[in-house]
Short mmCIF file of C-alpha atoms in Angstrom, two decimals:
data_model
loop_
_atom_site.label_atom_id
_atom_site.label_comp_id
_atom_site.label_asym_id
_atom_site.label_seq_id
_atom_site.Cartn_x
_atom_site.Cartn_y
_atom_site.Cartn_z
CA MET A 9 -8.86 18.60 -20.62
CA ARG A 10 -8.39 15.67 -18.26
CA ARG A 11 -10.28 17.47 -15.49
CA THR A 12 -13.12 18.20 -17.90
CA GLY A 13 -13.39 14.53 -18.81
CA LEU A 14 -13.32 13.54 -15.15
CA ALA A 15 -16.06 16.04 -14.33
CA ALA A 16 -18.20 14.73 -17.19
CA ALA A 17 -17.72 11.12 -16.06
CA LEU A 18 -18.68 11.94 -12.48
CA ALA A 19 -21.71 13.90 -13.65
CA LEU A 20 -22.84 10.91 -15.72
CA LEU A 21 -22.34 8.63 -12.72
CA MET A 22 -24.47 10.87 -10.51
CA LEU A 23 -27.19 11.01 -13.16
CA ALA A 24 -27.09 7.23 -13.50
CA PHE A 25 -27.51 6.85 -9.73
CA LEU A 26 -30.46 9.27 -9.77
CA TRP A 27 -32.11 7.67 -12.80
CA ASN A 28 -31.77 4.21 -11.25
CA GLY A 29 -32.67 5.26 -7.73
CA ASP A 30 -34.44 2.04 -6.74
CA LEU A 31 -31.59 -0.10 -8.02
CA THR A 32 -28.99 2.03 -6.24
CA ALA A 33 -30.95 2.00 -2.98
CA GLN A 34 -31.28 -1.78 -3.08
CA ALA A 35 -27.56 -2.16 -3.82
CA VAL A 36 -26.75 0.02 -0.81
CA ARG A 37 -29.08 -2.04 1.38
CA ASP A 38 -27.45 -5.24 0.13
CA GLY A 39 -24.00 -3.79 0.80
CA LEU A 40 -24.94 -2.77 4.33
CA ALA A 41 -26.40 -6.22 4.95
CA LEU A 42 -23.19 -7.81 3.65
CA CYS A 43 -21.14 -5.63 6.01
CA ALA A 44 -23.35 -6.46 8.99
CA ARG A 45 -23.48 -10.17 8.17
CA SER A 46 -19.86 -10.94 7.34
CA VAL A 47 -17.47 -7.98 6.87
CA ILE A 48 -17.71 -6.39 10.33
CA PRO A 49 -17.84 -9.67 12.33
CA SER A 50 -14.81 -11.07 10.53
CA LEU A 51 -12.62 -7.95 10.32
CA PHE A 52 -13.28 -5.68 13.31
CA PRO A 53 -11.87 -8.05 15.97
CA PHE A 54 -8.72 -8.47 13.88
CA PHE A 55 -8.32 -4.71 13.46
CA VAL A 56 -8.38 -4.26 17.23
CA ALA A 57 -6.06 -7.21 17.84
CA VAL A 58 -3.52 -6.05 15.23
CA SER A 59 -3.39 -2.54 16.67
CA CYS A 60 -2.95 -3.83 20.24
CA PHE A 61 -0.31 -6.31 19.09
CA THR A 62 1.85 -3.61 17.52
CA SER A 63 1.18 -0.81 20.04
CA LEU A 64 2.25 -3.03 22.94
CA GLY A 65 5.52 -3.86 21.18
CA LEU A 66 4.63 -7.55 20.87
CA ALA A 67 5.24 -7.59 17.12
CA ARG A 68 8.87 -6.62 17.72
CA ASP A 69 9.25 -9.30 20.38
CA CYS A 70 7.75 -12.04 18.21
CA GLY A 71 9.70 -10.76 15.24
CA ARG A 72 13.01 -11.39 16.96
CA LEU A 73 12.05 -15.04 17.40
CA LEU A 74 10.72 -15.48 13.87
CA ALA A 75 13.48 -13.64 12.01
CA PRO A 76 15.85 -16.62 11.52
CA LEU A 77 13.02 -18.65 9.99
CA THR A 78 11.24 -16.06 7.88
CA ALA A 79 14.07 -13.91 6.54
CA PRO A 80 15.14 -16.47 3.89
CA VAL A 81 11.53 -17.19 2.86
CA LEU A 82 9.91 -13.76 2.89
CA GLY A 83 12.93 -11.48 2.58
CA CYS A 84 11.85 -9.39 5.56
CA SER A 85 12.48 -8.99 9.26
CA GLY A 86 10.72 -11.01 11.92
CA ALA A 87 8.38 -8.10 12.59
CA GLY A 88 7.46 -8.06 8.92
CA SER A 89 6.66 -11.77 9.02
CA VAL A 90 4.13 -11.03 11.76
CA ALA A 91 2.26 -8.79 9.28
CA PHE A 92 2.27 -11.65 6.78
CA LEU A 93 0.80 -14.10 9.28
CA LEU A 94 -1.81 -11.64 10.50
CA GLY A 95 -2.83 -10.91 6.92
CA LEU A 96 -3.23 -14.61 6.12
CA LEU A 97 -5.40 -15.18 9.19
CA GLY A 98 -7.43 -11.97 9.15
CA GLY A 99 -8.02 -11.52 5.43
CA TYR A 100 -8.29 -8.33 3.39
CA PRO A 101 -7.24 -5.65 4.42
CA VAL A 102 -5.78 -6.81 7.77
CA GLY A 103 -2.35 -7.37 6.21
CA GLY A 104 -2.22 -3.81 4.87
CA ARG A 105 -3.28 -2.42 8.23
CA ALA A 106 -0.63 -4.51 9.99
CA VAL A 107 2.09 -3.14 7.69
CA ALA A 108 0.91 0.42 8.33
CA GLU A 109 0.94 -0.15 12.10
CA LEU A 110 4.44 -1.64 12.02
CA TYR A 111 5.66 1.32 10.01
CA ARG A 112 4.01 3.86 12.30
CA THR A 113 5.62 2.29 15.38
CA GLY A 114 9.05 2.12 13.72
CA SER A 115 9.22 -1.68 13.73
CA VAL A 116 9.95 -1.70 9.97
CA ASP A 117 11.47 0.96 7.73
CA ARG A 118 9.90 2.31 4.56
CA ASP A 119 11.81 -0.05 2.31
CA GLU A 120 10.57 -3.09 4.18
CA ALA A 121 7.03 -1.74 4.47
CA MET A 122 6.87 -1.27 0.70
CA HIS A 123 8.18 -4.81 0.22
CA LEU A 124 5.60 -6.20 2.66
CA LEU A 125 2.72 -4.51 0.88
CA ALA A 126 3.46 -6.61 -2.20
CA PHE A 127 2.52 -9.90 -0.53
CA CYS A 128 1.15 -9.38 3.03
CA ASN A 129 -2.41 -8.35 2.18
CA ASN A 130 -4.22 -11.63 1.55
CA CYS A 131 -7.60 -13.30 1.67
CA GLY A 132 -8.48 -15.01 4.94
CA PRO A 133 -9.26 -18.73 5.29
CA ALA A 134 -12.83 -18.08 6.44
CA PHE A 135 -13.71 -16.46 3.10
CA VAL A 136 -11.75 -18.90 0.93
CA LEU A 137 -13.09 -22.03 2.62
CA GLY A 138 -16.63 -20.82 3.29
CA VAL A 139 -17.58 -18.48 0.45
CA ALA A 140 -15.35 -19.76 -2.35
CA GLY A 141 -15.04 -23.43 -1.40
CA ARG A 142 -18.21 -24.62 0.28
CA ALA A 143 -20.75 -22.07 -1.02
CA ARG A 144 -19.55 -21.72 -4.63
CA PHE A 145 -17.94 -25.08 -5.41
CA GLY A 146 -19.88 -27.15 -2.89
CA SER A 147 -16.68 -28.65 -1.57
CA MET A 148 -14.46 -27.93 1.39
CA GLY A 149 -11.73 -29.75 -0.51
CA ALA A 150 -11.88 -27.18 -3.32
CA GLY A 151 -11.66 -24.44 -0.70
CA LEU A 152 -8.59 -26.04 0.86
CA TRP A 153 -6.91 -26.24 -2.55
CA LEU A 154 -7.74 -22.59 -3.22
CA TRP A 155 -6.32 -21.61 0.17
CA ALA A 156 -3.11 -23.60 -0.46
CA ILE A 157 -2.75 -21.98 -3.90
CA HIS A 158 -3.35 -18.54 -2.39
CA VAL A 159 -0.63 -19.01 0.25
CA ALA A 160 1.83 -20.53 -2.23
CA ALA A 161 1.32 -17.64 -4.66
CA ALA A 162 1.87 -15.11 -1.85
CA LEU A 163 5.14 -16.82 -0.88
CA LEU A 164 6.30 -16.87 -4.51
CA THR A 165 5.42 -13.18 -4.84
CA ALA A 166 7.54 -12.42 -1.79
CA GLN A 167 10.49 -14.20 -3.37
CA LEU A 168 10.10 -12.50 -6.75
CA HIS A 169 9.64 -9.06 -5.18
CA ARG A 170 12.92 -9.07 -3.22
CA GLY A 171 14.97 -5.90 -3.50
CA ARG A 172 12.33 -3.82 -5.28
CA GLY A 173 11.32 -1.58 -2.39
CA SER A 174 12.25 2.06 -1.98
CA ARG A 175 15.33 2.73 0.15
CA SER A 176 14.75 6.42 0.72
CA ALA A 177 13.92 6.31 4.42
CA PRO A 178 16.06 4.86 7.22
CA LEU A 179 14.67 2.78 10.06
CA ARG A 180 13.19 5.07 12.68
CA PRO A 181 13.60 4.50 16.42
CA ASP A 182 10.94 2.21 17.83
CA ALA A 183 8.01 4.10 19.26
CA PRO A 184 7.63 3.45 23.00
CA ALA A 185 5.17 0.68 23.76
CA LEU A 186 1.83 1.89 25.13
CA SER A 187 0.27 0.65 28.32
CA LEU A 188 -2.45 -1.97 27.91
CA PRO A 189 -5.38 0.42 28.63
CA ASP A 190 -4.01 3.07 26.25
CA ALA A 191 -3.28 0.49 23.54
CA PHE A 192 -6.75 -1.01 23.86
CA LEU A 193 -8.57 2.32 23.70
CA ARG A 194 -6.55 3.40 20.68
CA ALA A 195 -7.10 0.04 18.99
CA VAL A 196 -10.87 0.12 19.38
CA ILE A 197 -11.19 3.75 18.22
CA ASP A 198 -8.84 3.32 15.25
CA GLY A 199 -10.40 -0.03 14.38
CA ALA A 200 -13.90 1.46 14.35
CA GLU A 201 -12.76 4.29 12.06
CA THR A 202 -11.05 1.88 9.67
CA MET A 203 -14.05 -0.46 9.76
CA LEU A 204 -16.33 2.41 8.73
CA GLN A 205 -14.04 3.20 5.79
CA VAL A 206 -13.92 -0.46 4.71
CA CYS A 207 -17.70 -0.78 4.78
CA ALA A 208 -18.09 2.47 2.85
CA PHE A 209 -15.91 1.12 0.03
CA VAL A 210 -17.76 -2.21 0.00
CA VAL A 211 -21.15 -0.49 -0.26
CA PHE A 212 -20.05 2.03 -2.90
CA PHE A 213 -18.36 -0.46 -5.21
CA LEU A 214 -21.27 -2.87 -4.90
CA ALA A 215 -23.62 -0.08 -5.99
CA VAL A 216 -21.36 0.84 -8.92
CA LEU A 217 -21.01 -2.79 -9.96
CA ARG A 218 -24.78 -3.34 -9.83
CA LEU A 219 -25.36 -0.19 -11.90
CA VAL A 220 -22.76 -1.10 -14.54
CA THR A 221 -24.22 -4.60 -14.83
CA VAL A 222 -27.73 -3.29 -15.46
CA LEU A 223 -26.69 -0.54 -17.89
CA THR A 224 -24.23 -2.59 -19.95
CA GLY A 225 -25.44 -6.13 -19.51
CA LEU A 226 -21.88 -7.16 -18.60
CA SER A 227 -21.83 -9.61 -15.73
CA HIS A 228 -18.70 -11.67 -16.29
CA PRO A 229 -17.26 -12.95 -12.98
CA ALA A 230 -13.75 -11.74 -13.82
CA LEU A 231 -14.99 -8.20 -14.42
CA ALA A 232 -17.15 -8.20 -11.30
CA GLY A 233 -14.40 -9.73 -9.15
CA ALA A 234 -11.82 -7.26 -10.39
CA VAL A 235 -13.99 -4.57 -8.81
CA GLU A 236 -15.50 -6.34 -5.78
CA LEU A 237 -14.31 -9.81 -4.77
CA THR A 238 -17.47 -11.21 -3.21
CA GLY A 239 -19.63 -10.26 -6.18
CA GLY A 240 -17.23 -11.90 -8.62
CA ILE A 241 -16.92 -15.15 -6.66
CA SER A 242 -20.72 -15.42 -6.40
CA LEU A 243 -21.04 -15.43 -10.23
CA LEU A 244 -18.56 -18.25 -10.88
CA THR A 245 -19.57 -21.61 -12.27
CA PRO A 246 -18.42 -24.65 -10.23
CA ASP A 247 -16.17 -26.06 -12.93
CA ARG A 248 -12.52 -25.96 -13.96
CA ALA A 249 -12.75 -22.49 -15.53
CA GLY A 250 -14.51 -21.19 -12.44
CA PHE A 251 -11.85 -22.69 -10.18
CA ILE A 252 -9.01 -21.02 -12.09
CA THR A 253 -10.86 -17.69 -12.16
CA ALA A 254 -11.55 -17.96 -8.41
CA ALA A 255 -7.85 -18.45 -7.68
CA ALA A 256 -6.96 -15.40 -9.79
CA LEU A 257 -9.64 -13.22 -8.19
CA LEU A 258 -8.61 -14.23 -4.67
CA GLY A 259 -5.02 -13.30 -5.52
CA TRP A 260 -6.00 -9.92 -7.00
CA GLY A 261 -8.41 -8.90 -4.25
CA GLY A 262 -10.39 -6.34 -6.21
CA LEU A 263 -10.50 -2.58 -6.53
CA SER A 264 -12.57 -2.35 -3.36
CA VAL A 265 -9.83 -4.10 -1.36
CA HIS A 266 -7.15 -1.80 -2.78
CA CYS A 267 -9.16 1.25 -1.74
CA GLN A 268 -9.58 -0.27 1.72
CA THR A 269 -5.80 -0.59 1.91
CA VAL A 270 -5.40 3.07 0.94
CA ALA A 271 -7.61 3.92 3.91
CA ALA A 272 -5.44 1.78 6.18
CA LEU A 273 -2.28 3.55 4.92
CA ARG A 274 -3.61 7.05 5.60
CA GLY A 275 -1.21 9.12 7.68
CA THR A 276 1.87 7.39 6.26
CA ASP A 277 4.03 8.09 3.21
CA LEU A 278 3.60 4.54 1.92
CA SER A 279 2.51 4.04 -1.68
CA LEU A 280 -0.05 1.55 -2.97
CA ARG A 281 2.03 0.79 -6.06
CA PRO A 282 3.85 -2.24 -4.57
CA GLN A 283 0.56 -3.81 -3.59
CA LEU A 284 -0.96 -3.31 -7.04
CA ALA A 285 2.07 -4.88 -8.71
CA GLY A 286 2.28 -7.64 -6.13
CA LYS A 287 -1.41 -8.54 -6.33
CA ALA A 288 -1.31 -8.60 -10.13
CA LEU A 289 1.64 -11.00 -9.95
CA GLN A 290 -0.08 -13.09 -7.27
CA ALA A 291 -3.22 -13.33 -9.42
CA ALA A 292 -1.19 -14.59 -12.38
CA LEU A 293 0.69 -17.11 -10.22
CA SER A 294 -2.54 -18.27 -8.59
CA ALA A 295 -4.20 -18.86 -11.95
CA SER A 296 -1.18 -20.83 -13.17
CA LEU A 297 -1.11 -23.03 -10.08
CA ALA A 298 -4.88 -23.50 -10.21
CA ALA A 299 -4.68 -24.57 -13.86
CA VAL A 300 -2.35 -27.40 -12.84
CA VAL A 301 -4.34 -28.43 -9.75
CA SER A 302 -7.67 -28.34 -11.60
CA ILE A 303 -6.53 -31.12 -13.92
CA TRP A 304 -6.96 -33.56 -11.02
CA LEU A 305 -9.97 -31.87 -9.40
CA PHE A 306 -12.27 -31.55 -12.43
#
Protein backbone atom coordinates (compact mmCIF):
# COMPACT_ATOMS: atom_id res chain seq x y z
CA MET A 1 0.00 0.00 0.00
CA ARG A 2 2.82 2.38 0.87
CA ARG A 3 4.57 1.69 -2.45
CA THR A 4 1.31 2.36 -4.29
CA GLY A 5 0.96 5.72 -2.58
CA LEU A 6 4.57 6.59 -3.35
CA ALA A 7 4.12 5.66 -7.00
CA ALA A 8 0.99 7.81 -7.21
CA ALA A 9 2.76 10.78 -5.61
CA LEU A 10 5.70 10.52 -8.00
CA ALA A 11 3.36 10.20 -10.97
CA LEU A 12 1.54 13.37 -9.88
CA LEU A 13 4.88 15.16 -9.49
CA MET A 14 5.95 14.18 -13.01
CA LEU A 15 2.60 15.33 -14.41
CA ALA A 16 2.92 18.62 -12.54
CA PHE A 17 6.39 19.16 -14.02
CA LEU A 18 5.06 18.41 -17.52
CA TRP A 19 1.96 20.58 -17.14
CA ASN A 20 4.07 23.49 -15.86
CA GLY A 21 6.94 23.00 -18.28
CA ASP A 22 7.83 26.67 -18.67
CA LEU A 23 7.84 27.22 -14.92
CA THR A 24 9.97 24.13 -14.32
CA ALA A 25 12.43 25.09 -17.06
CA GLN A 26 12.85 28.58 -15.62
CA ALA A 27 13.34 27.17 -12.12
CA VAL A 28 16.07 24.87 -13.45
CA ARG A 29 17.74 27.80 -15.22
CA ASP A 30 17.58 29.86 -12.03
CA GLY A 31 19.02 26.96 -10.04
CA LEU A 32 21.89 26.51 -12.49
CA ALA A 33 22.58 30.24 -12.38
CA LEU A 34 22.59 30.14 -8.58
CA CYS A 35 25.08 27.26 -8.66
CA ALA A 36 27.34 29.04 -11.14
CA ARG A 37 27.12 32.38 -9.33
CA SER A 38 27.56 31.35 -5.71
CA VAL A 39 27.38 27.62 -4.87
CA ILE A 40 30.31 26.34 -6.96
CA PRO A 41 32.67 29.30 -6.32
CA SER A 42 32.13 29.11 -2.56
CA LEU A 43 32.11 25.33 -2.06
CA PHE A 44 34.35 23.64 -4.63
CA PRO A 45 37.66 25.08 -3.34
CA PHE A 46 36.73 23.97 0.17
CA PHE A 47 35.85 20.46 -1.01
CA VAL A 48 39.30 20.11 -2.56
CA ALA A 49 41.06 21.63 0.46
CA VAL A 50 39.20 19.40 2.96
CA SER A 51 40.04 16.25 1.01
CA CYS A 52 43.72 17.20 0.72
CA PHE A 53 43.84 18.14 4.39
CA THR A 54 42.60 14.74 5.54
CA SER A 55 44.32 12.59 2.87
CA LEU A 56 47.72 14.06 3.74
CA GLY A 57 47.20 13.25 7.43
CA LEU A 58 47.22 16.93 8.42
CA ALA A 59 43.90 16.66 10.24
CA ARG A 60 45.42 14.11 12.62
CA ASP A 61 48.46 16.31 13.20
CA CYS A 62 46.39 19.42 13.91
CA GLY A 63 44.00 17.37 15.98
CA ARG A 64 46.72 16.38 18.42
CA LEU A 65 47.42 20.05 19.07
CA LEU A 66 43.77 21.05 19.39
CA ALA A 67 42.57 18.12 21.50
CA PRO A 68 43.32 19.65 24.95
CA LEU A 69 41.33 22.76 24.02
CA THR A 70 38.40 21.30 22.14
CA ALA A 71 37.67 18.07 23.99
CA PRO A 72 35.91 19.82 26.92
CA VAL A 73 33.96 22.14 24.60
CA LEU A 74 32.94 19.87 21.73
CA GLY A 75 33.21 16.44 23.34
CA CYS A 76 35.35 15.12 20.49
CA SER A 77 38.96 14.48 19.57
CA GLY A 78 41.23 17.09 18.08
CA ALA A 79 40.69 15.62 14.62
CA GLY A 80 36.95 16.01 15.11
CA SER A 81 37.39 19.65 16.06
CA VAL A 82 39.06 20.20 12.68
CA ALA A 83 35.82 19.09 11.00
CA PHE A 84 33.92 21.60 13.14
CA LEU A 85 36.21 24.47 12.14
CA LEU A 86 36.17 23.52 8.46
CA GLY A 87 32.38 23.34 8.54
CA LEU A 88 32.09 26.79 10.11
CA LEU A 89 34.40 28.33 7.51
CA GLY A 90 33.23 26.45 4.42
CA GLY A 91 29.49 26.31 5.02
CA TYR A 92 26.98 23.61 4.09
CA PRO A 93 27.85 20.76 3.42
CA VAL A 94 31.62 21.10 3.98
CA GLY A 95 31.29 19.99 7.61
CA GLY A 96 29.51 16.77 6.61
CA ARG A 97 32.12 16.05 3.96
CA ALA A 98 34.92 16.67 6.47
CA VAL A 99 33.37 14.18 8.91
CA ALA A 100 33.05 11.58 6.14
CA GLU A 101 36.69 12.09 5.12
CA LEU A 102 37.92 11.77 8.71
CA TYR A 103 35.94 8.57 9.11
CA ARG A 104 37.18 7.11 5.83
CA THR A 105 40.81 7.75 6.80
CA GLY A 106 40.32 6.29 10.28
CA SER A 107 40.99 9.56 12.10
CA VAL A 108 37.69 9.22 14.01
CA ASP A 109 35.63 6.16 14.87
CA ARG A 110 31.96 5.68 14.06
CA ASP A 111 30.81 6.87 17.46
CA GLU A 112 32.66 10.14 17.13
CA ALA A 113 31.64 10.61 13.50
CA MET A 114 27.98 10.25 14.46
CA HIS A 115 28.49 12.77 17.28
CA LEU A 116 30.21 15.21 14.91
CA LEU A 117 27.39 15.06 12.39
CA ALA A 118 25.05 16.56 14.99
CA PHE A 119 26.86 19.91 15.08
CA CYS A 120 29.70 20.11 12.50
CA ASN A 121 27.65 20.86 9.38
CA ASN A 122 27.02 24.61 9.55
CA CYS A 123 26.37 27.67 7.45
CA GLY A 124 29.44 29.61 6.34
CA PRO A 125 30.11 33.26 7.22
CA ALA A 126 30.00 34.36 3.58
CA PHE A 127 26.34 33.33 3.29
CA VAL A 128 25.30 34.55 6.73
CA LEU A 129 26.97 37.96 6.42
CA GLY A 130 26.32 38.55 2.73
CA VAL A 131 22.99 36.92 1.88
CA ALA A 132 21.25 36.99 5.26
CA GLY A 133 22.82 40.10 6.80
CA ARG A 134 23.62 42.64 4.13
CA ALA A 135 21.21 41.57 1.34
CA ARG A 136 18.13 40.69 3.43
CA PHE A 137 18.42 42.89 6.51
CA GLY A 138 20.53 45.64 4.95
CA SER A 139 22.98 45.47 7.82
CA MET A 140 26.32 43.81 8.32
CA GLY A 141 25.67 44.12 12.03
CA ALA A 142 22.57 41.92 11.75
CA GLY A 143 24.66 39.40 9.81
CA LEU A 144 27.33 39.39 12.53
CA TRP A 145 24.67 38.76 15.18
CA LEU A 146 23.20 35.92 13.11
CA TRP A 147 26.67 34.40 12.69
CA ALA A 148 27.38 34.66 16.44
CA ILE A 149 24.00 33.04 17.21
CA HIS A 150 24.69 30.29 14.68
CA VAL A 151 28.07 29.44 16.22
CA ALA A 152 26.74 29.62 19.79
CA ALA A 153 23.84 27.30 18.94
CA ALA A 154 26.24 24.82 17.31
CA LEU A 155 28.43 24.79 20.43
CA LEU A 156 25.39 24.28 22.67
CA THR A 157 24.22 21.44 20.43
CA ALA A 158 27.62 19.78 20.80
CA GLN A 159 27.32 19.96 24.57
CA LEU A 160 23.75 18.63 24.66
CA HIS A 161 24.54 15.81 22.21
CA ARG A 162 27.38 14.30 24.27
CA GLY A 163 27.25 10.53 24.67
CA ARG A 164 24.43 9.93 22.17
CA GLY A 165 26.49 8.43 19.35
CA SER A 166 26.58 4.78 18.37
CA ARG A 167 29.41 2.75 19.89
CA SER A 168 29.19 -0.23 17.59
CA ALA A 169 32.43 0.27 15.68
CA PRO A 170 35.94 0.56 17.13
CA LEU A 171 38.51 3.06 15.91
CA ARG A 172 40.15 1.73 12.77
CA PRO A 173 43.88 2.06 12.08
CA ASP A 174 44.75 5.33 10.39
CA ALA A 175 44.90 5.05 6.64
CA PRO A 176 48.39 5.81 5.33
CA ALA A 177 48.79 9.42 4.25
CA LEU A 178 48.87 9.92 0.48
CA SER A 179 51.58 11.76 -1.37
CA LEU A 180 50.79 15.35 -2.33
CA PRO A 181 50.19 14.61 -6.06
CA ASP A 182 47.95 11.62 -5.27
CA ALA A 183 46.04 13.55 -2.60
CA PHE A 184 45.51 16.50 -4.92
CA LEU A 185 44.28 14.41 -7.84
CA ARG A 186 41.89 12.50 -5.61
CA ALA A 187 40.67 15.72 -3.99
CA VAL A 188 39.86 17.41 -7.29
CA ILE A 189 38.10 14.36 -8.76
CA ASP A 190 36.10 13.63 -5.60
CA GLY A 191 35.34 17.31 -5.11
CA ALA A 192 34.00 17.63 -8.65
CA GLU A 193 31.76 14.60 -8.18
CA THR A 194 30.42 15.90 -4.87
CA MET A 195 29.95 19.38 -6.36
CA LEU A 196 27.84 17.92 -9.15
CA GLN A 197 25.65 16.13 -6.60
CA VAL A 198 25.26 19.30 -4.51
CA CYS A 199 24.22 21.36 -7.52
CA ALA A 200 21.77 18.66 -8.61
CA PHE A 201 20.00 18.83 -5.24
CA VAL A 202 19.93 22.64 -5.29
CA VAL A 203 18.38 22.70 -8.77
CA PHE A 204 15.84 19.95 -8.07
CA PHE A 205 14.58 21.35 -4.77
CA LEU A 206 14.37 24.84 -6.22
CA ALA A 207 12.18 23.48 -9.03
CA VAL A 208 9.98 21.59 -6.55
CA LEU A 209 9.68 24.63 -4.30
CA ARG A 210 8.74 26.88 -7.22
CA LEU A 211 6.12 24.37 -8.38
CA VAL A 212 4.58 23.94 -4.92
CA THR A 213 4.41 27.72 -4.48
CA VAL A 214 2.54 28.20 -7.75
CA LEU A 215 0.14 25.28 -7.27
CA THR A 216 -0.71 25.92 -3.61
CA GLY A 217 -0.11 29.63 -3.21
CA LEU A 218 1.99 28.87 -0.12
CA SER A 219 5.09 31.02 0.02
CA HIS A 220 5.85 31.36 3.71
CA PRO A 221 9.60 31.84 4.33
CA ALA A 222 9.70 29.12 6.99
CA LEU A 223 8.19 26.57 4.61
CA ALA A 224 10.46 27.59 1.75
CA GLY A 225 13.56 27.67 3.96
CA ALA A 226 12.79 24.26 5.44
CA VAL A 227 13.19 22.92 1.90
CA GLU A 228 15.85 25.20 0.40
CA LEU A 229 17.71 27.71 2.56
CA THR A 230 18.44 30.43 0.02
CA GLY A 231 14.83 30.60 -1.16
CA GLY A 232 13.54 30.91 2.39
CA ILE A 233 15.99 33.64 3.40
CA SER A 234 15.11 35.67 0.29
CA LEU A 235 11.43 35.81 1.35
CA LEU A 236 12.02 37.13 4.87
CA THR A 237 10.94 40.57 5.99
CA PRO A 238 13.68 42.72 7.59
CA ASP A 239 12.06 42.91 11.00
CA ARG A 240 12.20 41.10 14.34
CA ALA A 241 10.10 38.14 13.16
CA GLY A 242 12.26 37.82 10.06
CA PHE A 243 15.43 37.91 12.15
CA ILE A 244 14.24 35.10 14.42
CA THR A 245 13.09 33.03 11.44
CA ALA A 246 16.43 33.60 9.70
CA ALA A 247 18.32 32.30 12.73
CA ALA A 248 16.14 29.18 12.85
CA LEU A 249 16.48 28.52 9.12
CA LEU A 250 20.25 28.94 9.20
CA GLY A 251 20.41 26.44 12.06
CA TRP A 252 18.18 23.90 10.27
CA GLY A 253 19.86 24.14 6.87
CA GLY A 254 17.02 22.80 4.78
CA LEU A 255 16.08 19.53 3.14
CA SER A 256 18.39 20.31 0.22
CA VAL A 257 21.38 20.57 2.58
CA HIS A 258 20.50 17.29 4.27
CA CYS A 259 20.38 15.54 0.91
CA GLN A 260 23.75 17.09 0.03
CA THR A 261 25.13 15.60 3.25
CA VAL A 262 23.76 12.18 2.30
CA ALA A 263 25.74 12.47 -0.94
CA ALA A 264 28.88 13.35 1.03
CA LEU A 265 28.38 10.30 3.30
CA ARG A 266 28.06 7.84 0.42
CA GLY A 267 30.41 4.90 0.77
CA THR A 268 30.30 4.97 4.58
CA ASP A 269 27.98 3.33 7.11
CA LEU A 270 27.20 6.66 8.77
CA SER A 271 23.57 7.60 9.32
CA LEU A 272 21.97 11.00 8.74
CA ARG A 273 19.83 10.68 11.87
CA PRO A 274 22.26 12.50 14.20
CA GLN A 275 22.42 15.44 11.83
CA LEU A 276 18.64 15.70 11.54
CA ALA A 277 18.25 15.66 15.31
CA GLY A 278 21.17 18.01 15.82
CA LYS A 279 20.00 20.54 13.23
CA ALA A 280 16.47 20.53 14.65
CA LEU A 281 17.93 21.26 18.09
CA GLN A 282 20.24 23.93 16.66
CA ALA A 283 17.30 25.61 14.91
CA ALA A 284 15.34 25.76 18.17
CA LEU A 285 18.35 27.10 20.09
CA SER A 286 19.07 29.65 17.37
CA ALA A 287 15.50 30.93 17.40
CA SER A 288 15.59 31.25 21.20
CA LEU A 289 18.87 33.18 21.16
CA ALA A 290 17.66 35.36 18.29
CA ALA A 291 14.47 36.20 20.18
CA VAL A 292 16.59 37.61 23.01
CA VAL A 293 19.05 39.46 20.76
CA SER A 294 16.27 40.94 18.60
CA ILE A 295 14.88 42.85 21.57
CA TRP A 296 17.86 45.21 21.29
CA LEU A 297 18.19 45.14 17.49
CA PHE A 298 14.59 45.93 16.49
